PDB file of C-alpha atoms in Angstrom:
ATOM      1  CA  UNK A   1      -4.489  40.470 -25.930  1.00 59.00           C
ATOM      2  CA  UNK A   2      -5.935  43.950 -25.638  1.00 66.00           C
ATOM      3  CA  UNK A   3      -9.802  44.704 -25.179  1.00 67.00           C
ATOM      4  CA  UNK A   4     -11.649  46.905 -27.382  1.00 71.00           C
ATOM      5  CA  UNK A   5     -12.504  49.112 -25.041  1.00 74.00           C
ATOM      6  CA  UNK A   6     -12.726  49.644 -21.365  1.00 73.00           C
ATOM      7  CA  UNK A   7     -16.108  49.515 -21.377  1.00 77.00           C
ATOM      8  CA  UNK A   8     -15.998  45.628 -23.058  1.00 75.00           C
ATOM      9  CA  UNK A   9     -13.285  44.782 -20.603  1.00 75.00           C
ATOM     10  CA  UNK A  10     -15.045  41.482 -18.645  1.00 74.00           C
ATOM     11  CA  UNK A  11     -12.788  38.376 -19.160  1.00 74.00           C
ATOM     12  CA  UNK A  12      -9.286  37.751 -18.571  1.00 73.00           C
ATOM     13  CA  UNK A  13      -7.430  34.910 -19.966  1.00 76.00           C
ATOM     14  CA  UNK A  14      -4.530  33.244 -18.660  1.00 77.00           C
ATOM     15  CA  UNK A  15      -2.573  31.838 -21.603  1.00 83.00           C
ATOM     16  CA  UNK A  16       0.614  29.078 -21.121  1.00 83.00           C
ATOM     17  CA  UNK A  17       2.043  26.417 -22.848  1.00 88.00           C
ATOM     18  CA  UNK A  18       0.152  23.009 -23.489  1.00 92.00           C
ATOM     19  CA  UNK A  19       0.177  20.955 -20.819  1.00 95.00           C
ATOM     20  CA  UNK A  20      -0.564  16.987 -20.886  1.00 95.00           C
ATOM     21  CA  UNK A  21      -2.352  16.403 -17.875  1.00 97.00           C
ATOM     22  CA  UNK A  22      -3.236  17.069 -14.006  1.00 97.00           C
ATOM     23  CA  UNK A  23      -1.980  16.622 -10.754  1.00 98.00           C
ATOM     24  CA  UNK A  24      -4.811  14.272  -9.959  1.00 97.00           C
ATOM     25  CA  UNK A  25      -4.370  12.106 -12.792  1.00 97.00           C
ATOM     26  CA  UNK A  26      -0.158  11.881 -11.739  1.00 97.00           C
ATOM     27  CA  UNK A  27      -1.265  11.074  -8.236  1.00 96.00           C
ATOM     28  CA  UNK A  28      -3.935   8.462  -9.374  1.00 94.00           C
ATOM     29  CA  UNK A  29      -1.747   6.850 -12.131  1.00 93.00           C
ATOM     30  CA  UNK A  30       1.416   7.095 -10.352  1.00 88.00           C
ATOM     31  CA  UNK A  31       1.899   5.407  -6.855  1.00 85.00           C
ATOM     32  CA  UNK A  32       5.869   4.756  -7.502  1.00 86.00           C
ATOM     33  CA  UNK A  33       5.701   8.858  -6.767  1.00 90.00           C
ATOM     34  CA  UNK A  34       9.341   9.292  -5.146  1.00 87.00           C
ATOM     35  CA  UNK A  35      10.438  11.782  -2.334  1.00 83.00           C
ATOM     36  CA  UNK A  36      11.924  14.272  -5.146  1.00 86.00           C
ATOM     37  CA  UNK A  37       8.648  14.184  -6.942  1.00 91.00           C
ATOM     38  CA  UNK A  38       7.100  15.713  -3.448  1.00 89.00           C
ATOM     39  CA  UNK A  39       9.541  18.183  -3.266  1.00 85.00           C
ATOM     40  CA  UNK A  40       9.310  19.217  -6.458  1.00 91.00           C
ATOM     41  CA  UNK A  41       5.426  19.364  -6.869  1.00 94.00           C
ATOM     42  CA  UNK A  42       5.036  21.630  -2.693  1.00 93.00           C
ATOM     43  CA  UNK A  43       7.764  23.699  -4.002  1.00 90.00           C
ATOM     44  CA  UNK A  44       5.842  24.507  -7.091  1.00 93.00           C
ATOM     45  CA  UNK A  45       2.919  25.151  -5.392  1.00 95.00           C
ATOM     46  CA  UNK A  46       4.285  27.453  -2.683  1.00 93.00           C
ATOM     47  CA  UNK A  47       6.264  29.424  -4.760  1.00 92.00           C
ATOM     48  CA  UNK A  48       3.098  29.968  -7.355  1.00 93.00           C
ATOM     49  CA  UNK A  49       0.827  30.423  -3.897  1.00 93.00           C
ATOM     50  CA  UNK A  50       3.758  33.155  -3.186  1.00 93.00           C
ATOM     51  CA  UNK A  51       2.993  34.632  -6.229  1.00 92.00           C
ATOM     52  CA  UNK A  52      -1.021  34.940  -6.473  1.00 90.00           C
ATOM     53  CA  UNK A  53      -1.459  36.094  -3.254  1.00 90.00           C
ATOM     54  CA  UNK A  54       1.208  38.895  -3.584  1.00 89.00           C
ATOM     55  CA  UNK A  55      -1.008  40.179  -5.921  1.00 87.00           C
ATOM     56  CA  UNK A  56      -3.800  39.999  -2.932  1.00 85.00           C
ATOM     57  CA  UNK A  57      -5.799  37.318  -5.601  1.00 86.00           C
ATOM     58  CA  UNK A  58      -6.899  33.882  -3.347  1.00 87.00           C
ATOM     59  CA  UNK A  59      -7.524  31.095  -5.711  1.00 90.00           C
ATOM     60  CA  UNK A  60     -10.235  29.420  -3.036  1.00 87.00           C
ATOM     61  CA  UNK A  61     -10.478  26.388  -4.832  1.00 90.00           C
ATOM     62  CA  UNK A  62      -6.978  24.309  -5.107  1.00 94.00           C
ATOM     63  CA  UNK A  63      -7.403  21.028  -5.853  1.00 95.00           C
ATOM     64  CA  UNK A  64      -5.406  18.407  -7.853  1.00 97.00           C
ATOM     65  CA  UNK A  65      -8.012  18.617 -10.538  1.00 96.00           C
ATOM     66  CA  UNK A  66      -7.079  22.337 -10.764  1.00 95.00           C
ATOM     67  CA  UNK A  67      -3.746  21.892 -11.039  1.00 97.00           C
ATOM     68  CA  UNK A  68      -2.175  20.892 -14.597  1.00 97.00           C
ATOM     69  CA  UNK A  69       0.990  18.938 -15.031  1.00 97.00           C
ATOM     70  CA  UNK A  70       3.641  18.366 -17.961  1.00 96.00           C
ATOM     71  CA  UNK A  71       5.879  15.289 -18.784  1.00 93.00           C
ATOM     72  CA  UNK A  72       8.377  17.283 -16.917  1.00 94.00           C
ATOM     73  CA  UNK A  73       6.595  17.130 -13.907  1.00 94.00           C
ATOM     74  CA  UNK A  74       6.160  21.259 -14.209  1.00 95.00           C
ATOM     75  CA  UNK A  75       2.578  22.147 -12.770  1.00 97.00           C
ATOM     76  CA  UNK A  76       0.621  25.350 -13.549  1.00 96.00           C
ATOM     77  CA  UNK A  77      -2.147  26.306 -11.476  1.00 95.00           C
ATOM     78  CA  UNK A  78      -5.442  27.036 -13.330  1.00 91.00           C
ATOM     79  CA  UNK A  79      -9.237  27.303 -13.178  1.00 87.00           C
ATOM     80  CA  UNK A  80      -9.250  31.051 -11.467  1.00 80.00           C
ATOM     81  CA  UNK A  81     -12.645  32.388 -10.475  1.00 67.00           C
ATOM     82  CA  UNK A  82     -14.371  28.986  -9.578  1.00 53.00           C
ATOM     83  CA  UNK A  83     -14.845  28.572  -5.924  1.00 39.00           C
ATOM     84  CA  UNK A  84     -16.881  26.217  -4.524  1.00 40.00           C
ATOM     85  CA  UNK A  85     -16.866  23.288  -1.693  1.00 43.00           C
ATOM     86  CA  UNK A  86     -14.454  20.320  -1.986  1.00 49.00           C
ATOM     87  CA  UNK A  87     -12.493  17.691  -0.570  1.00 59.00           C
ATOM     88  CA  UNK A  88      -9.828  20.745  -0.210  1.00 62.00           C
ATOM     89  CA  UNK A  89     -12.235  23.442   1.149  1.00 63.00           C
ATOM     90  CA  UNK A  90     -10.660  25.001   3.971  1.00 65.00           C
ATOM     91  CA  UNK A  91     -13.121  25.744   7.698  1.00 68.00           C
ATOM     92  CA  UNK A  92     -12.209  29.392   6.792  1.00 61.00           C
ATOM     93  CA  UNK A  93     -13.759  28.685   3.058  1.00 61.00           C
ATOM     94  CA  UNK A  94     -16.951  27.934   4.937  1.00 60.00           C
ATOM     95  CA  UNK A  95     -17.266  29.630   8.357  1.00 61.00           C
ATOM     96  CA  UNK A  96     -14.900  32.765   7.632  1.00 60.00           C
ATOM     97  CA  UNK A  97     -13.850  35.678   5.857  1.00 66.00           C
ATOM     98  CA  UNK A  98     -11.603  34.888   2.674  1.00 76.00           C
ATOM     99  CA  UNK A  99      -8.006  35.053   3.446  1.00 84.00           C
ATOM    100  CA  UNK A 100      -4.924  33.654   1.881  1.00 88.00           C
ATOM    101  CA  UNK A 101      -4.799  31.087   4.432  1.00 91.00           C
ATOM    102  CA  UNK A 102      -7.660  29.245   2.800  1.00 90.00           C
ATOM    103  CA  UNK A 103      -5.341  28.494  -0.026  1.00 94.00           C
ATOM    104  CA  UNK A 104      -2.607  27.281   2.113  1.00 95.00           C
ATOM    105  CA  UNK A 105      -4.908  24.972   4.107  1.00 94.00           C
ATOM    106  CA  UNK A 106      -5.437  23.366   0.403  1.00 94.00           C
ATOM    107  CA  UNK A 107      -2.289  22.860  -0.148  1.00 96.00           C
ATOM    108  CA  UNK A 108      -2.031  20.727   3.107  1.00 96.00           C
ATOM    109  CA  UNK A 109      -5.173  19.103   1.695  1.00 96.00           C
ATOM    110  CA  UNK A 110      -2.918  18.673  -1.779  1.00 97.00           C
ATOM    111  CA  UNK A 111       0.231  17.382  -0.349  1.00 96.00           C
ATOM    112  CA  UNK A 112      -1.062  15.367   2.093  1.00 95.00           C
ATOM    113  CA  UNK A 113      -2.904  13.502  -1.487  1.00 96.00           C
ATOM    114  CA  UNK A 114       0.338  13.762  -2.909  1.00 94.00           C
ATOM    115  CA  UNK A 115       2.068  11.768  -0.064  1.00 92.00           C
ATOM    116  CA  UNK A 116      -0.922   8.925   0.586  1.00 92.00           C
ATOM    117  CA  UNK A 117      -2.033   8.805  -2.672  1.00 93.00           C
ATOM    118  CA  UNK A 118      -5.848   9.627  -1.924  1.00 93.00           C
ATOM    119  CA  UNK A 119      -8.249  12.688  -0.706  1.00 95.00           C
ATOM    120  CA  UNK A 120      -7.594  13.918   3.376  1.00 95.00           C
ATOM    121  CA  UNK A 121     -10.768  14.422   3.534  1.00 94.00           C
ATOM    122  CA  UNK A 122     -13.428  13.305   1.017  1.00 94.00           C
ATOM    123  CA  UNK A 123     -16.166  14.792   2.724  1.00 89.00           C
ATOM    124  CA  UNK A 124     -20.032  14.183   1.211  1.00 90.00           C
ATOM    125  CA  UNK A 125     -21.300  17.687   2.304  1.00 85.00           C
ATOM    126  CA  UNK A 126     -20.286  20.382   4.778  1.00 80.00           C
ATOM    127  CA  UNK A 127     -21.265  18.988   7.557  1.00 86.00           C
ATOM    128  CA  UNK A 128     -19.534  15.213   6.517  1.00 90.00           C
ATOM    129  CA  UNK A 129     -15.874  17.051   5.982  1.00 87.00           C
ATOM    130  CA  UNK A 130     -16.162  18.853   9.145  1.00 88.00           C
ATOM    131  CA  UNK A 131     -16.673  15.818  10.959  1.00 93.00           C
ATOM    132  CA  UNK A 132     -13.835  14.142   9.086  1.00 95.00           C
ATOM    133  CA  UNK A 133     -11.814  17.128   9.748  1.00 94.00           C
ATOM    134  CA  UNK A 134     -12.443  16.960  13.390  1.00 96.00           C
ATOM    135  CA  UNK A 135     -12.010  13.449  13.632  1.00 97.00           C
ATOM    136  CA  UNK A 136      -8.333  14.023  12.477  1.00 96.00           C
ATOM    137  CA  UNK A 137      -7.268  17.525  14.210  1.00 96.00           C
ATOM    138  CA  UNK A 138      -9.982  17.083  17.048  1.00 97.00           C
ATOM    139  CA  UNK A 139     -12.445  19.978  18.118  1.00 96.00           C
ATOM    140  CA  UNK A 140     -10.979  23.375  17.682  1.00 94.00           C
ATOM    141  CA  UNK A 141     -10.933  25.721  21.348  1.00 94.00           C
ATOM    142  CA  UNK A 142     -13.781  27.881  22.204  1.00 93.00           C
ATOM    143  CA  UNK A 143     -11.931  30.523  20.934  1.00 92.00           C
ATOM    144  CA  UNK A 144     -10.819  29.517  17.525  1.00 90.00           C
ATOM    145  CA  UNK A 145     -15.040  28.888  17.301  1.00 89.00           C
ATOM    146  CA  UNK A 146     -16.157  32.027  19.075  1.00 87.00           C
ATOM    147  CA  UNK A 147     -14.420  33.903  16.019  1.00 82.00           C
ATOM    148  CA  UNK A 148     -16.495  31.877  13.214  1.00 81.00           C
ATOM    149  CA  UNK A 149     -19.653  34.263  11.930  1.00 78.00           C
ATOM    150  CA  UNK A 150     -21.387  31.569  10.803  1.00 77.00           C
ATOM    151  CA  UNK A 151     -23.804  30.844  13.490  1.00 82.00           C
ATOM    152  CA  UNK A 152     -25.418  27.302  12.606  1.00 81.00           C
ATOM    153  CA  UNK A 153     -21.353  26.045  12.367  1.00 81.00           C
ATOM    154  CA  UNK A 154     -20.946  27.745  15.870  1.00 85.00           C
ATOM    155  CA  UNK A 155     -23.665  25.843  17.516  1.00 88.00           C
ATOM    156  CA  UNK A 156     -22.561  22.346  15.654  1.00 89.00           C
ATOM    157  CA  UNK A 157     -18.896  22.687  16.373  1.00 92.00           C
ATOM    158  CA  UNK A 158     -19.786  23.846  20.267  1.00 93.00           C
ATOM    159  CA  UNK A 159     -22.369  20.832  20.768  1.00 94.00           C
ATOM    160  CA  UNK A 160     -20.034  18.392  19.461  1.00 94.00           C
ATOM    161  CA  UNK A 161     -18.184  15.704  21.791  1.00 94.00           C
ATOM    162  CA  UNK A 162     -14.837  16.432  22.629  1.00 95.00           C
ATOM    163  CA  UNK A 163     -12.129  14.681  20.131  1.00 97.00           C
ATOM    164  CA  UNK A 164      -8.961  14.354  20.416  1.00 97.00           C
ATOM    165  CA  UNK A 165      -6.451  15.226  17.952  1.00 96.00           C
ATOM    166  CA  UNK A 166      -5.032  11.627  16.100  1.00 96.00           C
ATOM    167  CA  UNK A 167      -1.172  11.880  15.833  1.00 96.00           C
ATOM    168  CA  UNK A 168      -0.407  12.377  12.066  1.00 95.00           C
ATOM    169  CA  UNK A 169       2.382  10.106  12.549  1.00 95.00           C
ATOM    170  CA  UNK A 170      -0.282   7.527  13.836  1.00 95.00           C
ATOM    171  CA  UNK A 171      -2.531   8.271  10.409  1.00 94.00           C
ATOM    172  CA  UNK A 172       0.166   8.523   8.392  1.00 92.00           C
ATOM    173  CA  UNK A 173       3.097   6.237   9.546  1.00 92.00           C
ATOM    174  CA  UNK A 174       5.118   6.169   6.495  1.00 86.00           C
ATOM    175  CA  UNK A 175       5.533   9.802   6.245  1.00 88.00           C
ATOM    176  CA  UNK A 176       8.861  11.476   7.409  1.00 84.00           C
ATOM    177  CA  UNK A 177       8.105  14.092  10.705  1.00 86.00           C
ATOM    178  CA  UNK A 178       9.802  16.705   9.270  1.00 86.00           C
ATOM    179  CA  UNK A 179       6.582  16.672   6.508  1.00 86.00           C
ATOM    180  CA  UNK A 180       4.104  15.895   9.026  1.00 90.00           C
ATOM    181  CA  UNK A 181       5.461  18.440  11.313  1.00 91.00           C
ATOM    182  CA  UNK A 182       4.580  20.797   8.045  1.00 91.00           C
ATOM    183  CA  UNK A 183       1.476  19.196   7.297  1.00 93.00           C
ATOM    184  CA  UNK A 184       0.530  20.261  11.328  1.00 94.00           C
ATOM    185  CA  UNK A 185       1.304  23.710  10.237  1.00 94.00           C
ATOM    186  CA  UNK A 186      -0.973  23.864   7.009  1.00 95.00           C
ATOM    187  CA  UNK A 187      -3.733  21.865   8.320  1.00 96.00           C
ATOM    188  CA  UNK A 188      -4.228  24.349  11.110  1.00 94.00           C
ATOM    189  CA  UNK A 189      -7.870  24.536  12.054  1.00 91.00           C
ATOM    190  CA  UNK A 190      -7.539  28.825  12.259  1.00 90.00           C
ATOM    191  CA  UNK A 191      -6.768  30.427   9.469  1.00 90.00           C
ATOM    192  CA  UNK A 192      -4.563  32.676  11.987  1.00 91.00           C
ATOM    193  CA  UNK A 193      -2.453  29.950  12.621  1.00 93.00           C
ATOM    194  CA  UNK A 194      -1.154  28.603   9.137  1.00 94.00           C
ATOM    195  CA  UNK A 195       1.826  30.291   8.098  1.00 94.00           C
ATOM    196  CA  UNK A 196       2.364  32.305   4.340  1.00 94.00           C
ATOM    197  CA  UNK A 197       3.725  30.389   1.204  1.00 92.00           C
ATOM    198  CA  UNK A 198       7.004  32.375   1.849  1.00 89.00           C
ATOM    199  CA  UNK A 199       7.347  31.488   5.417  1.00 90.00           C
ATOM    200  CA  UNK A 200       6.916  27.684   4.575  1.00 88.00           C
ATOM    201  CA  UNK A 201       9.492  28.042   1.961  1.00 77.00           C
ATOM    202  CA  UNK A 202      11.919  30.269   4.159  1.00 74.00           C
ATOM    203  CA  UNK A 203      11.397  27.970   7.294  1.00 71.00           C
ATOM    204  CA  UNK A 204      12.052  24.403   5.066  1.00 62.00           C
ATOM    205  CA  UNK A 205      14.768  25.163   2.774  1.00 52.00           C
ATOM    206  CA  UNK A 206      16.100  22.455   3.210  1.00 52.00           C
ATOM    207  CA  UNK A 207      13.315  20.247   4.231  1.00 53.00           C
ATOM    208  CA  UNK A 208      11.284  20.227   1.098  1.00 52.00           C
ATOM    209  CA  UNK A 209      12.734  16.797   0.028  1.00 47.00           C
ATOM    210  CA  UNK A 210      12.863  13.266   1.295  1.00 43.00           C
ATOM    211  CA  UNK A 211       9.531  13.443   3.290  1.00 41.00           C
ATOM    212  CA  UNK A 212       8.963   9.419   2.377  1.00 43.00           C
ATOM    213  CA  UNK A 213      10.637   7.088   4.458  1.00 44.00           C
ATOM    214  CA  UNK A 214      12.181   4.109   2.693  1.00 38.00           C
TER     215      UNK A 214
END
């Protein structure tokens, strides 16, 4: 589909097959979900993750919703150029600069939703998911907050009592460690510590199935 001219160039349009449904409507109808259905749906994601951000483009708002989903269990990301906050919104998607790690943190957000069958972190406003966030990973170090711009967050994160990280496989005891030792990785409070899509897919090629225990 070719523009007129240059000049009349605005909109681009991303144009796939028909697809039936979403990724949150699979995860909220579905809670028989099996352990090839997880590895199936991260390695979609990460290898379409791989694939955006080689062309330096950061999605910045992953979410089930955002995600479509076929009878064949084939997902397509969509909804490019909307970015606002969500259950999925990364600290970086807030308090930092925008980096591809803000999509990978969503991803944890995603697969973690995929494996429990409901939002990490349903937060109300910013201030609500931070505190959710924190009650789960516990209060980032000084230095992980000295490098957020944002001011206001650097005062509320540094004034906040001291928590303690909760084991994930405390919060989530029916989830295999090899995918919460993942989940650890994505779910990294500094953007400078999640890894890429293609490191996640080179360091689990074999551990991108079977996360559910029986």
């Amino acid at each position: 589909m070719l523009p007129p001219s240059r000049r009349e160039f605005r909109d681009i349009y991303v144009v796939f097959e028909l697809m039936e449904s979403d990724l949150h409507q699979v995860i909220k109808a579905n809670d028989d979900l099996t352990p090839e259905h997880h590895q199936f749906f991260l390695y979609q994601l990460l290898r379409s993750l791989k694939y955006i951000h080689s062309a330096n483009v950061f999605h910045r708002d992953l979410k089930p919703k955002n995600i479509l989903a076929n009878a064949d269990c084939k997902l397509k990301i969509c909804d490019f150029g909307l970015a606002r906050v969500s259950f999925n919104d990364a600290p970086s998607a807030i308090f930092w600069t925008y980096t591809p790690a803000i999509d990978i943190w969503s991803i944890g957000c995603i697969f973690a939703e995929i494996l429990t069958g409901k939002p990490l972190f349903p937060g109300k406003n910013v201030v609500h998911q931070l505190d959710l966030m924190t009650d789960t990973l516990g209060t980032p170090p000084p230095e992980s907050i000295s490098r957020i711009r944002n001011e206001k967050a650097r005062r509320y994160l540094s004034s906040m009592r001291k928590k303690q990280p909760i084991p994930f496989s405390q919060k989530f005891p029916n989830v295999d460690h090899l995918a919460l030792r993942l989940l650890e990785r994505l779910l990294a409070f500094d953007p400078k510590d999640r890894p890429t899509a293609e490191e996640v897919r080179l360091s689990n090629p074999s551990n991108l199935k079977s996360f559910q225990k029986s």
